[in-house]
Amino acid sequence: MPSISTFSSLFLFSTSCLSVPLSPDPLKGTIHDLHRRCGPVAQFYNQKASDWDNNGLDEWLNGWWNTHQADISANSKGFAGAFGQWAIGNPDWSCRDDGSNSDCDFDPCNADILNAKGNETRQAYYVMESVNRLHSYFTGLSEAFQAASIAAALSKDSWATIFYKDKDDKSVTALREILNAASTVVGVAAAFGGLAGPEVGIAAGVASTLFAGATGAVGPLLGQHANNILMHGDSFEDTGDIRAYLQDGLFLSFGGIDKVRVIDNMNAMLVGQAVNALWRTQKVFIMGGGACGDNQGIGIGPSAQSVCRDGKAWYLYWWEEPSGLVLNKHRYGWTSAPLGSDKLGQGDFAGVTVQDVINSSLDAYNTAKFSYTADTAVVRAQDALKNGWGNPGAAGAAWEGIFTIPVCDVGWAVTGDIADKQYILQPQGHDYRPHWCGPVCTGDVNTTQQFIAAANMVNFQSPRFVCDDDPPY
């Protein structure tokens, strides 16, 4: 089973932006009216991300940065303070996340110094807008993470009895430690749960960069931690200084995301990890790989705990064992639905479904078999955002690796030779017990042994008890 430290370091994937458009509403006046009221800067309102590159802002900002190194060093607020002094005459424009609601205020329609910059008014305005919106992004990240962590923790004290059964009645202290680790997980989640269209691509670059260097930050304080370092002009965890986050106009027109949806998805991921942690201590597993609908001679799985995916059926099981001394046939246990699975999709667990459990675990298995770790999760999420093949936050609890329930592919047995294969898959109930009389997973001994170990079944006799020959696992 993965260690508590593994869950503590596993990066969940959620962010939130609270930024709103800062420019005056163009519907409140014509461009001529705005120009008269706000000055030359008005002609640059309603900016688009492409305006950054079209006007050479990366090169311009690098030039400003190099020219004003002395100003940055001399200002206690670092880069933000120095730029605020230069652009709007405010040396206290720190954009720090330290409880102040005004240290990043910027009214582009009341900025005489900005308008006096002549040919550099556009560039100064674009940088001010981008810095302000990046600050709002980080503020929202912290708030969303805190809200999600609190909500996910609401019922965790009772989870040990909902999702876990200890037949020896041991203390649940260790389980609560697992839950605490899972529900206060650290890192930045590159989720963007409410984004759509081109904004996903714009924001994903920043999230991908964050993913590369968030290992030292603490969950709810991550946004504050990153924000304050970047605004000062320092490099964040070796990913680069604030210029790396502003490049290509990533935040020039970024208008925010659906915070409610982000928090919901974050909650689902936290809940999912906590449930996964508990189930990974038990004989919970996924088995399938035959055709949807079964009837292929390898048994019949429980349709209520299943997913039909790419034409193949996959089933979620728990091998339940009796409590106390039992002398009848039930002493070998039986296949059942995992404890608490009937609670999923409702109440505190509304954001997680049985289908999420199966799909997330299948993706983890397809990526790394039985060795999906916290490091794997970070690399995969970063790659998904960078290369656009997935969106962790939008997937919620179904995202790869939120669940890592061990998977056994028995589809090969449809045409393969293995004893009692008609009992490999079984329904769930007190009278059902599978027979695994051979290398049941992919027909391979090593793979089957790895599955047995991952599913906490080493030296477990029940699936092999009726076999004529002792299975090699």
Protein backbone atom coordinates (compact mmCIF):
# COMPACT_ATOMS: atom_id res chain seq x y z
CA MET A 1 0.00 0.00 0.00
CA PRO A 2 1.29 3.52 -0.70
CA SER A 3 2.73 5.22 2.38
CA ILE A 4 1.19 8.19 4.17
CA SER A 5 4.04 10.33 2.91
CA THR A 6 3.17 9.32 -0.62
CA PHE A 7 -0.34 10.65 -0.18
CA SER A 8 1.00 13.79 1.45
CA SER A 9 3.15 14.51 -1.57
CA LEU A 10 0.67 13.52 -4.21
CA PHE A 11 -0.39 16.56 -6.13
CA LEU A 12 -4.05 17.13 -6.47
CA PHE A 13 -5.08 19.26 -9.31
CA SER A 14 -7.16 22.35 -8.77
CA THR A 15 -6.88 26.11 -9.24
CA SER A 16 -9.19 29.06 -9.20
CA CYS A 17 -9.07 32.53 -10.61
CA LEU A 18 -11.18 35.32 -9.23
CA SER A 19 -9.93 37.89 -11.67
CA VAL A 20 -12.46 40.10 -13.37
CA PRO A 21 -11.90 42.40 -16.31
CA LEU A 22 -10.20 45.51 -15.04
CA SER A 23 -10.78 47.78 -18.00
CA PRO A 24 -13.77 50.15 -18.05
CA ASP A 25 -16.84 48.70 -19.66
CA PRO A 26 -16.78 49.78 -23.32
CA LEU A 27 -20.58 49.79 -23.31
CA LYS A 28 -20.53 52.80 -20.99
CA GLY A 29 -19.13 55.06 -23.65
CA THR A 30 -17.58 55.26 -27.08
CA ILE A 31 -13.84 54.98 -27.61
CA HIS A 32 -13.80 58.76 -28.00
CA ASP A 33 -15.60 59.20 -24.66
CA LEU A 34 -13.22 56.80 -22.94
CA HIS A 35 -10.20 58.53 -24.43
CA ARG A 36 -11.47 61.86 -23.16
CA ARG A 37 -12.11 60.52 -19.65
CA CYS A 38 -9.24 58.07 -19.29
CA GLY A 39 -6.56 59.33 -21.61
CA PRO A 40 -4.50 57.57 -24.29
CA VAL A 41 -4.51 54.27 -22.39
CA ALA A 42 -8.18 53.84 -23.30
CA GLN A 43 -7.28 52.80 -26.84
CA PHE A 44 -5.64 49.66 -25.42
CA TYR A 45 -8.65 48.44 -23.45
CA ASN A 46 -10.35 45.13 -24.33
CA GLN A 47 -6.96 43.55 -24.89
CA LYS A 48 -6.47 40.00 -26.13
CA ALA A 49 -3.72 37.55 -25.24
CA SER A 50 -2.33 37.86 -28.77
CA ASP A 51 -1.75 41.58 -28.22
CA TRP A 52 1.14 40.70 -25.95
CA ASP A 53 3.18 38.97 -28.66
CA ASN A 54 1.99 41.28 -31.41
CA ASN A 55 3.51 44.21 -29.53
CA GLY A 56 6.72 42.48 -28.43
CA LEU A 57 5.95 42.52 -24.73
CA ASP A 58 8.32 39.70 -23.78
CA GLU A 59 11.26 41.55 -25.26
CA TRP A 60 10.06 44.90 -23.87
CA LEU A 61 9.62 43.54 -20.34
CA ASN A 62 13.06 41.91 -20.43
CA GLY A 63 14.52 45.26 -21.44
CA TRP A 64 12.67 47.09 -18.67
CA TRP A 65 13.76 44.46 -16.16
CA ASN A 66 17.43 44.78 -17.05
CA THR A 67 17.35 48.57 -17.13
CA HIS A 68 15.60 48.88 -13.76
CA GLN A 69 17.53 46.30 -11.74
CA ALA A 70 18.69 48.97 -9.31
CA ASP A 71 15.08 50.12 -8.76
CA ILE A 72 13.90 46.55 -8.18
CA SER A 73 16.66 45.93 -5.65
CA ALA A 74 16.07 49.22 -3.84
CA ASN A 75 12.30 48.75 -3.45
CA SER A 76 11.28 46.60 -0.48
CA LYS A 77 8.39 45.28 -2.61
CA GLY A 78 10.81 44.17 -5.32
CA PHE A 79 9.62 43.99 -8.92
CA ALA A 80 5.96 44.85 -8.32
CA GLY A 81 6.81 47.85 -6.18
CA ALA A 82 9.39 49.13 -8.65
CA PHE A 83 7.05 48.69 -11.60
CA GLY A 84 4.18 50.30 -9.70
CA GLN A 85 6.39 53.29 -8.91
CA TRP A 86 7.44 53.63 -12.54
CA ALA A 87 4.04 53.02 -14.16
CA ILE A 88 1.54 54.67 -11.80
CA GLY A 89 3.66 56.40 -9.16
CA ASN A 90 2.83 53.89 -6.41
CA PRO A 91 5.94 52.34 -4.79
CA ASP A 92 3.69 50.27 -2.49
CA TRP A 93 2.03 48.41 -5.36
CA SER A 94 3.30 45.10 -3.95
CA CYS A 95 0.56 42.70 -5.11
CA ARG A 96 1.45 40.55 -2.13
CA ASP A 97 -1.00 38.09 -0.66
CA ASP A 98 -0.75 39.20 2.95
CA GLY A 99 -4.31 40.06 3.90
CA SER A 100 -4.52 43.41 2.13
CA ASN A 101 -7.27 43.90 -0.40
CA SER A 102 -5.78 47.02 -1.94
CA ASP A 103 -2.07 46.44 -2.50
CA CYS A 104 -2.67 45.44 -6.10
CA ASP A 105 -5.36 47.99 -6.97
CA PHE A 106 -5.10 49.46 -10.42
CA ASP A 107 -7.51 51.94 -12.00
CA PRO A 108 -6.40 52.43 -15.62
CA CYS A 109 -8.86 55.30 -16.00
CA ASN A 110 -7.16 57.33 -13.28
CA ALA A 111 -3.49 57.02 -14.13
CA ASP A 112 -1.85 60.26 -15.27
CA ILE A 113 1.66 58.84 -14.98
CA LEU A 114 0.69 55.82 -17.08
CA ASN A 115 -0.76 58.07 -19.75
CA ALA A 116 2.41 60.15 -19.76
CA LYS A 117 4.55 57.19 -20.81
CA GLY A 118 4.01 57.99 -24.47
CA ASN A 119 5.08 55.09 -26.67
CA GLU A 120 5.39 52.88 -23.59
CA THR A 121 1.85 53.44 -22.29
CA ARG A 122 0.58 50.31 -24.01
CA GLN A 123 3.37 48.12 -22.67
CA ALA A 124 3.04 49.49 -19.15
CA TYR A 125 -0.72 48.94 -19.20
CA TYR A 126 -0.41 45.38 -20.47
CA VAL A 127 2.09 44.49 -17.76
CA MET A 128 -0.03 46.10 -15.02
CA GLU A 129 -3.12 44.22 -16.18
CA SER A 130 -1.26 40.92 -16.38
CA VAL A 131 0.37 41.26 -12.97
CA ASN A 132 -2.96 42.16 -11.38
CA ARG A 133 -4.72 39.19 -12.95
CA LEU A 134 -1.92 36.81 -11.99
CA HIS A 135 -2.25 38.06 -8.42
CA SER A 136 -6.00 37.37 -8.51
CA TYR A 137 -5.28 33.91 -9.88
CA PHE A 138 -3.08 33.03 -6.92
CA THR A 139 -5.48 34.53 -4.43
CA GLY A 140 -8.26 32.40 -5.87
CA LEU A 141 -6.03 29.31 -5.79
CA SER A 142 -5.50 29.70 -2.05
CA GLU A 143 -9.17 30.31 -1.35
CA ALA A 144 -10.37 27.40 -3.46
CA PHE A 145 -7.87 25.04 -1.88
CA GLN A 146 -8.85 26.10 1.63
CA ALA A 147 -12.56 25.73 0.89
CA ALA A 148 -12.04 22.30 -0.64
CA SER A 149 -9.83 21.07 2.19
CA ILE A 150 -12.38 22.13 4.78
CA ALA A 151 -15.32 20.59 2.97
CA ALA A 152 -13.48 17.32 2.34
CA ALA A 153 -12.58 17.05 6.02
CA LEU A 154 -16.13 17.49 7.31
CA SER A 155 -16.95 13.83 7.78
CA LYS A 156 -13.53 12.23 7.71
CA ASP A 157 -13.74 11.09 11.34
CA SER A 158 -16.54 8.71 10.38
CA TRP A 159 -14.95 7.49 7.15
CA ALA A 160 -13.13 4.66 8.91
CA THR A 161 -16.47 2.97 9.54
CA ILE A 162 -17.94 3.83 6.14
CA PHE A 163 -15.13 2.70 3.85
CA TYR A 164 -13.12 0.36 6.03
CA LYS A 165 -13.66 -2.85 7.96
CA ASP A 166 -11.03 -4.17 10.33
CA LYS A 167 -11.91 -7.73 11.20
CA ASP A 168 -9.52 -7.60 14.16
CA ASP A 169 -11.14 -4.42 15.57
CA LYS A 170 -7.85 -2.56 15.67
CA SER A 171 -7.62 1.14 16.38
CA VAL A 172 -8.52 3.44 13.50
CA THR A 173 -5.79 5.90 14.46
CA ALA A 174 -3.60 4.91 11.53
CA LEU A 175 -6.54 5.25 9.16
CA ARG A 176 -7.27 8.74 10.40
CA GLU A 177 -3.65 9.64 9.75
CA ILE A 178 -4.10 8.48 6.17
CA LEU A 179 -7.24 10.57 5.83
CA ASN A 180 -5.57 13.61 7.30
CA ALA A 181 -2.72 13.23 4.83
CA ALA A 182 -5.06 12.81 1.90
CA SER A 183 -7.38 15.67 2.80
CA THR A 184 -4.60 18.19 3.41
CA VAL A 185 -2.61 17.21 0.37
CA VAL A 186 -0.02 19.71 -0.85
CA GLY A 187 0.71 21.16 -4.23
CA VAL A 188 -0.90 23.06 -7.01
CA ALA A 189 -3.43 21.44 -9.09
CA ALA A 190 -3.50 22.38 -12.60
CA ALA A 191 -7.18 21.94 -12.92
CA PHE A 192 -9.03 24.86 -14.44
CA GLY A 193 -12.34 23.19 -13.74
CA GLY A 194 -14.49 25.94 -15.21
CA LEU A 195 -12.51 26.92 -18.26
CA ALA A 196 -13.52 26.34 -21.81
CA GLY A 197 -12.23 27.10 -25.25
CA PRO A 198 -8.95 28.95 -25.79
CA GLU A 199 -8.67 29.94 -22.13
CA VAL A 200 -7.71 26.39 -21.25
CA GLY A 201 -4.66 26.62 -23.46
CA ILE A 202 -3.76 30.03 -22.12
CA ALA A 203 -3.93 28.98 -18.50
CA ALA A 204 -2.49 25.51 -18.93
CA GLY A 205 0.95 26.90 -19.69
CA VAL A 206 1.10 28.57 -16.32
CA ALA A 207 -0.32 25.57 -14.50
CA SER A 208 2.17 23.30 -16.22
CA THR A 209 5.00 25.56 -15.12
CA LEU A 210 3.67 25.56 -11.56
CA PHE A 211 3.48 21.78 -11.56
CA ALA A 212 7.20 21.58 -12.21
CA GLY A 213 8.13 23.36 -9.02
CA ALA A 214 5.41 23.20 -6.42
CA THR A 215 6.99 20.52 -4.29
CA GLY A 216 8.03 22.83 -1.49
CA ALA A 217 4.73 24.61 -0.94
CA VAL A 218 2.05 23.80 1.58
CA GLY A 219 -1.49 23.23 0.32
CA PRO A 220 -3.65 26.20 1.31
CA LEU A 221 -0.63 28.53 1.36
CA LEU A 222 0.66 27.58 -2.08
CA GLY A 223 -0.97 30.47 -3.88
CA GLN A 224 0.33 32.93 -1.31
CA HIS A 225 3.77 31.36 -1.35
CA ALA A 226 4.14 31.46 -5.13
CA ASN A 227 2.49 34.85 -5.51
CA ASN A 228 4.76 36.63 -3.04
CA ILE A 229 7.94 35.14 -4.45
CA LEU A 230 7.03 36.02 -8.03
CA MET A 231 5.77 39.52 -7.27
CA HIS A 232 9.04 40.29 -5.54
CA GLY A 233 10.88 39.34 -8.72
CA ASP A 234 12.41 36.11 -7.51
CA SER A 235 12.36 32.68 -9.13
CA PHE A 236 9.70 30.30 -7.87
CA GLU A 237 11.15 26.85 -7.20
CA ASP A 238 13.56 27.20 -10.12
CA THR A 239 10.73 27.58 -12.65
CA GLY A 240 11.64 31.17 -13.43
CA ASP A 241 10.62 34.60 -12.23
CA ILE A 242 7.35 36.37 -12.96
CA ARG A 243 8.29 36.88 -16.61
CA ALA A 244 7.90 33.13 -17.18
CA TYR A 245 4.30 33.40 -16.00
CA LEU A 246 3.45 36.51 -17.99
CA GLN A 247 5.04 35.41 -21.26
CA ASP A 248 2.90 35.10 -24.36
CA GLY A 249 0.16 37.15 -22.66
CA LEU A 250 -1.01 34.22 -20.51
CA PHE A 251 -2.88 36.53 -18.15
CA LEU A 252 -3.38 39.64 -20.25
CA SER A 253 -7.08 38.99 -20.84
CA PHE A 254 -7.66 36.18 -18.37
CA GLY A 255 -11.11 36.76 -16.92
CA GLY A 256 -11.36 34.08 -14.25
CA ILE A 257 -13.06 30.72 -13.94
CA ASP A 258 -16.04 29.18 -12.22
CA LYS A 259 -14.84 29.04 -8.63
CA VAL A 260 -17.78 26.91 -7.45
CA ARG A 261 -17.00 24.25 -10.01
CA VAL A 262 -13.31 24.33 -9.14
CA ILE A 263 -14.08 23.80 -5.44
CA ASP A 264 -16.48 20.96 -6.27
CA ASN A 265 -13.85 19.24 -8.39
CA MET A 266 -11.19 19.80 -5.76
CA ASN A 267 -13.47 18.29 -3.13
CA ALA A 268 -14.09 15.28 -5.36
CA MET A 269 -10.36 14.74 -5.79
CA LEU A 270 -9.69 15.01 -2.06
CA VAL A 271 -12.55 12.66 -1.23
CA GLY A 272 -11.39 10.27 -3.93
CA GLN A 273 -7.88 10.10 -2.57
CA ALA A 274 -9.10 9.51 0.96
CA VAL A 275 -11.40 6.67 -0.15
CA ASN A 276 -8.62 5.22 -2.27
CA ALA A 277 -6.27 5.27 0.72
CA LEU A 278 -8.75 3.29 2.80
CA TRP A 279 -9.65 0.80 0.09
CA ARG A 280 -5.99 0.16 -0.70
CA THR A 281 -5.62 -1.32 2.78
CA GLN A 282 -8.24 -3.97 1.94
CA LYS A 283 -8.86 -6.65 -0.66
CA VAL A 284 -10.46 -4.24 -3.11
CA PHE A 285 -9.72 -4.78 -6.79
CA ILE A 286 -10.93 -4.33 -10.38
CA MET A 287 -11.30 -7.27 -12.74
CA GLY A 288 -12.53 -7.50 -16.31
CA GLY A 289 -11.41 -7.12 -19.89
CA GLY A 290 -14.01 -9.31 -21.55
CA ALA A 291 -16.84 -8.05 -23.73
CA CYS A 292 -19.52 -5.84 -22.24
CA GLY A 293 -22.46 -8.03 -21.33
CA ASP A 294 -20.21 -11.01 -20.51
CA ASN A 295 -21.47 -14.44 -21.75
CA GLN A 296 -17.98 -15.34 -22.95
CA GLY A 297 -17.39 -18.25 -20.62
CA ILE A 298 -15.34 -16.45 -17.98
CA GLY A 299 -18.15 -15.68 -15.57
CA ILE A 300 -20.51 -12.77 -14.99
CA GLY A 301 -19.63 -9.59 -13.14
CA PRO A 302 -21.80 -7.23 -11.06
CA SER A 303 -23.39 -4.72 -13.44
CA ALA A 304 -24.05 -2.20 -10.65
CA GLN A 305 -20.31 -1.92 -10.01
CA SER A 306 -19.11 -1.75 -13.58
CA VAL A 307 -17.92 0.32 -16.51
CA CYS A 308 -18.18 -0.58 -20.18
CA ARG A 309 -15.17 1.03 -21.81
CA ASP A 310 -13.90 0.56 -25.33
CA GLY A 311 -16.12 -2.49 -25.64
CA LYS A 312 -14.74 -4.13 -22.50
CA ALA A 313 -16.41 -4.60 -19.13
CA TRP A 314 -14.63 -3.83 -15.86
CA TYR A 315 -15.95 -4.61 -12.37
CA LEU A 316 -15.17 -3.27 -8.92
CA TYR A 317 -14.94 -5.90 -6.15
CA TRP A 318 -14.17 -6.34 -2.50
CA TRP A 319 -13.31 -9.83 -1.28
CA GLU A 320 -15.17 -9.80 2.02
CA GLU A 321 -14.17 -12.15 4.81
CA PRO A 322 -16.30 -13.32 7.72
CA SER A 323 -15.84 -11.97 11.21
CA GLY A 324 -15.01 -14.58 13.84
CA LEU A 325 -14.97 -18.35 13.45
CA VAL A 326 -17.08 -19.68 10.59
CA LEU A 327 -17.14 -23.39 9.69
CA ASN A 328 -19.43 -23.46 6.68
CA LYS A 329 -18.60 -22.59 3.08
CA HIS A 330 -18.64 -18.89 3.89
CA ARG A 331 -15.40 -19.25 5.82
CA TYR A 332 -13.61 -18.57 2.54
CA GLY A 333 -15.29 -15.20 2.09
CA TRP A 334 -17.21 -13.90 -0.89
CA THR A 335 -17.23 -11.10 -3.43
CA SER A 336 -19.02 -7.97 -2.34
CA ALA A 337 -19.25 -4.28 -3.17
CA PRO A 338 -16.47 -2.32 -1.43
CA LEU A 339 -17.52 -0.81 1.86
CA GLY A 340 -19.05 2.62 1.36
CA SER A 341 -19.41 2.30 -2.42
CA ASP A 342 -23.17 2.65 -1.93
CA LYS A 343 -22.52 6.10 -0.42
CA LEU A 344 -20.70 7.40 -3.46
CA GLY A 345 -22.55 9.85 -5.68
CA GLN A 346 -24.48 11.41 -2.82
CA GLY A 347 -24.06 13.64 0.24
CA ASP A 348 -20.45 14.29 1.23
CA PHE A 349 -19.37 11.95 -1.55
CA ALA A 350 -21.55 13.35 -4.35
CA GLY A 351 -18.56 14.19 -6.54
CA VAL A 352 -17.25 10.63 -6.68
CA THR A 353 -18.89 7.65 -8.39
CA VAL A 354 -18.07 3.99 -8.78
CA GLN A 355 -17.41 4.74 -12.44
CA ASP A 356 -14.85 7.38 -11.41
CA VAL A 357 -13.11 4.77 -9.27
CA ILE A 358 -12.87 2.30 -12.14
CA ASN A 359 -11.91 4.79 -14.85
CA SER A 360 -9.27 6.53 -12.73
CA SER A 361 -7.75 3.20 -11.72
CA LEU A 362 -7.75 1.87 -15.28
CA ASP A 363 -5.90 4.95 -16.51
CA ALA A 364 -3.36 4.61 -13.69
CA TYR A 365 -2.91 0.92 -14.50
CA ASN A 366 -2.49 1.58 -18.22
CA THR A 367 0.17 4.17 -17.41
CA ALA A 368 2.24 2.41 -14.76
CA LYS A 369 0.60 -0.94 -13.97
CA PHE A 370 0.92 -1.41 -10.18
CA SER A 371 3.58 1.27 -9.68
CA TYR A 372 1.64 4.51 -10.04
CA THR A 373 3.25 6.86 -7.49
CA ALA A 374 3.02 10.49 -6.41
CA ASP A 375 5.89 11.29 -8.77
CA THR A 376 4.02 9.62 -11.62
CA ALA A 377 0.98 11.75 -10.86
CA VAL A 378 2.94 14.99 -11.02
CA VAL A 379 4.68 14.12 -14.28
CA ARG A 380 1.46 12.96 -15.93
CA ALA A 381 -0.58 16.01 -14.91
CA GLN A 382 2.13 18.36 -16.05
CA ASP A 383 2.39 16.55 -19.38
CA ALA A 384 -1.40 16.56 -19.82
CA LEU A 385 -1.55 20.33 -19.46
CA LYS A 386 1.57 21.06 -21.44
CA ASN A 387 0.59 18.89 -24.38
CA GLY A 388 -3.17 19.31 -24.15
CA TRP A 389 -4.23 15.67 -23.90
CA GLY A 390 -6.09 16.02 -20.61
CA ASN A 391 -7.53 18.41 -18.05
CA PRO A 392 -7.13 17.10 -14.48
CA GLY A 393 -9.55 19.49 -12.81
CA ALA A 394 -12.30 19.01 -15.35
CA ALA A 395 -12.00 15.24 -14.85
CA GLY A 396 -12.34 15.52 -11.08
CA ALA A 397 -12.19 12.20 -9.24
CA ALA A 398 -12.04 10.32 -12.54
CA TRP A 399 -8.61 11.77 -13.27
CA GLU A 400 -5.86 9.22 -13.67
CA GLY A 401 -4.29 8.20 -10.36
CA ILE A 402 -6.84 9.70 -7.99
CA PHE A 403 -7.72 6.02 -7.56
CA THR A 404 -5.13 3.28 -7.94
CA ILE A 405 -7.24 0.20 -7.23
CA PRO A 406 -5.33 -2.86 -8.57
CA VAL A 407 -6.53 -4.06 -11.98
CA CYS A 408 -6.54 -7.60 -13.36
CA ASP A 409 -7.22 -8.06 -17.08
CA VAL A 410 -8.83 -11.49 -17.58
CA GLY A 411 -9.97 -10.93 -21.15
CA TRP A 412 -7.29 -13.28 -22.44
CA ALA A 413 -9.09 -16.20 -20.75
CA VAL A 414 -11.97 -16.02 -23.24
CA THR A 415 -9.83 -17.97 -25.68
CA GLY A 416 -7.11 -19.02 -23.24
CA ASP A 417 -6.71 -22.25 -21.31
CA ILE A 418 -7.22 -21.98 -17.56
CA ALA A 419 -9.12 -24.31 -15.23
CA ASP A 420 -12.54 -23.26 -13.91
CA LYS A 421 -12.47 -20.13 -16.03
CA GLN A 422 -16.26 -19.94 -15.95
CA TYR A 423 -15.86 -18.79 -12.32
CA ILE A 424 -13.18 -16.12 -12.80
CA LEU A 425 -15.78 -13.37 -12.69
CA GLN A 426 -18.59 -13.62 -10.19
CA PRO A 427 -21.57 -11.50 -9.16
CA GLN A 428 -21.49 -9.93 -5.72
CA GLY A 429 -23.18 -11.69 -2.86
CA HIS A 430 -22.79 -14.03 0.08
CA ASP A 431 -22.84 -17.12 -2.11
CA TYR A 432 -20.30 -16.06 -4.73
CA ARG A 433 -16.58 -16.78 -4.66
CA PRO A 434 -14.32 -16.58 -7.74
CA HIS A 435 -11.93 -19.36 -8.75
CA TRP A 436 -8.51 -18.24 -9.97
CA CYS A 437 -6.82 -21.48 -10.92
CA GLY A 438 -3.84 -20.09 -12.79
CA PRO A 439 -2.13 -16.87 -13.88
CA VAL A 440 -5.46 -15.15 -14.13
CA CYS A 441 -4.18 -11.63 -14.96
CA THR A 442 -3.22 -11.42 -18.67
CA GLY A 443 -2.19 -15.07 -18.51
CA ASP A 444 1.13 -13.98 -17.04
CA VAL A 445 2.50 -15.30 -13.74
CA ASN A 446 4.49 -12.18 -12.86
CA THR A 447 1.57 -9.85 -13.57
CA THR A 448 -0.75 -12.03 -11.51
CA GLN A 449 1.70 -12.06 -8.61
CA GLN A 450 1.96 -8.26 -8.72
CA PHE A 451 -1.83 -7.97 -8.74
CA ILE A 452 -2.19 -10.36 -5.79
CA ALA A 453 0.34 -8.33 -3.80
CA ALA A 454 -1.27 -4.99 -4.69
CA ALA A 455 -4.70 -6.32 -3.71
CA ASN A 456 -3.45 -7.49 -0.29
CA MET A 457 -3.99 -11.18 -1.13
CA VAL A 458 -0.54 -12.67 -0.62
CA ASN A 459 -0.99 -16.12 1.01
CA PHE A 460 -4.76 -15.68 0.74
CA GLN A 461 -6.15 -19.13 -0.01
CA SER A 462 -9.77 -18.44 -0.92
CA PRO A 463 -9.49 -17.87 -4.70
CA ARG A 464 -7.34 -20.99 -5.09
CA PHE A 465 -8.97 -23.34 -2.58
CA VAL A 466 -10.92 -25.49 -5.07
CA CYS A 467 -8.20 -25.62 -7.73
CA ASP A 468 -6.84 -29.08 -8.58
CA ASP A 469 -3.35 -27.70 -9.07
CA ASP A 470 -1.77 -25.06 -6.87
CA PRO A 471 -1.76 -21.80 -8.90
CA PRO A 472 1.67 -20.21 -9.36
CA TYR A 473 0.93 -16.99 -7.50
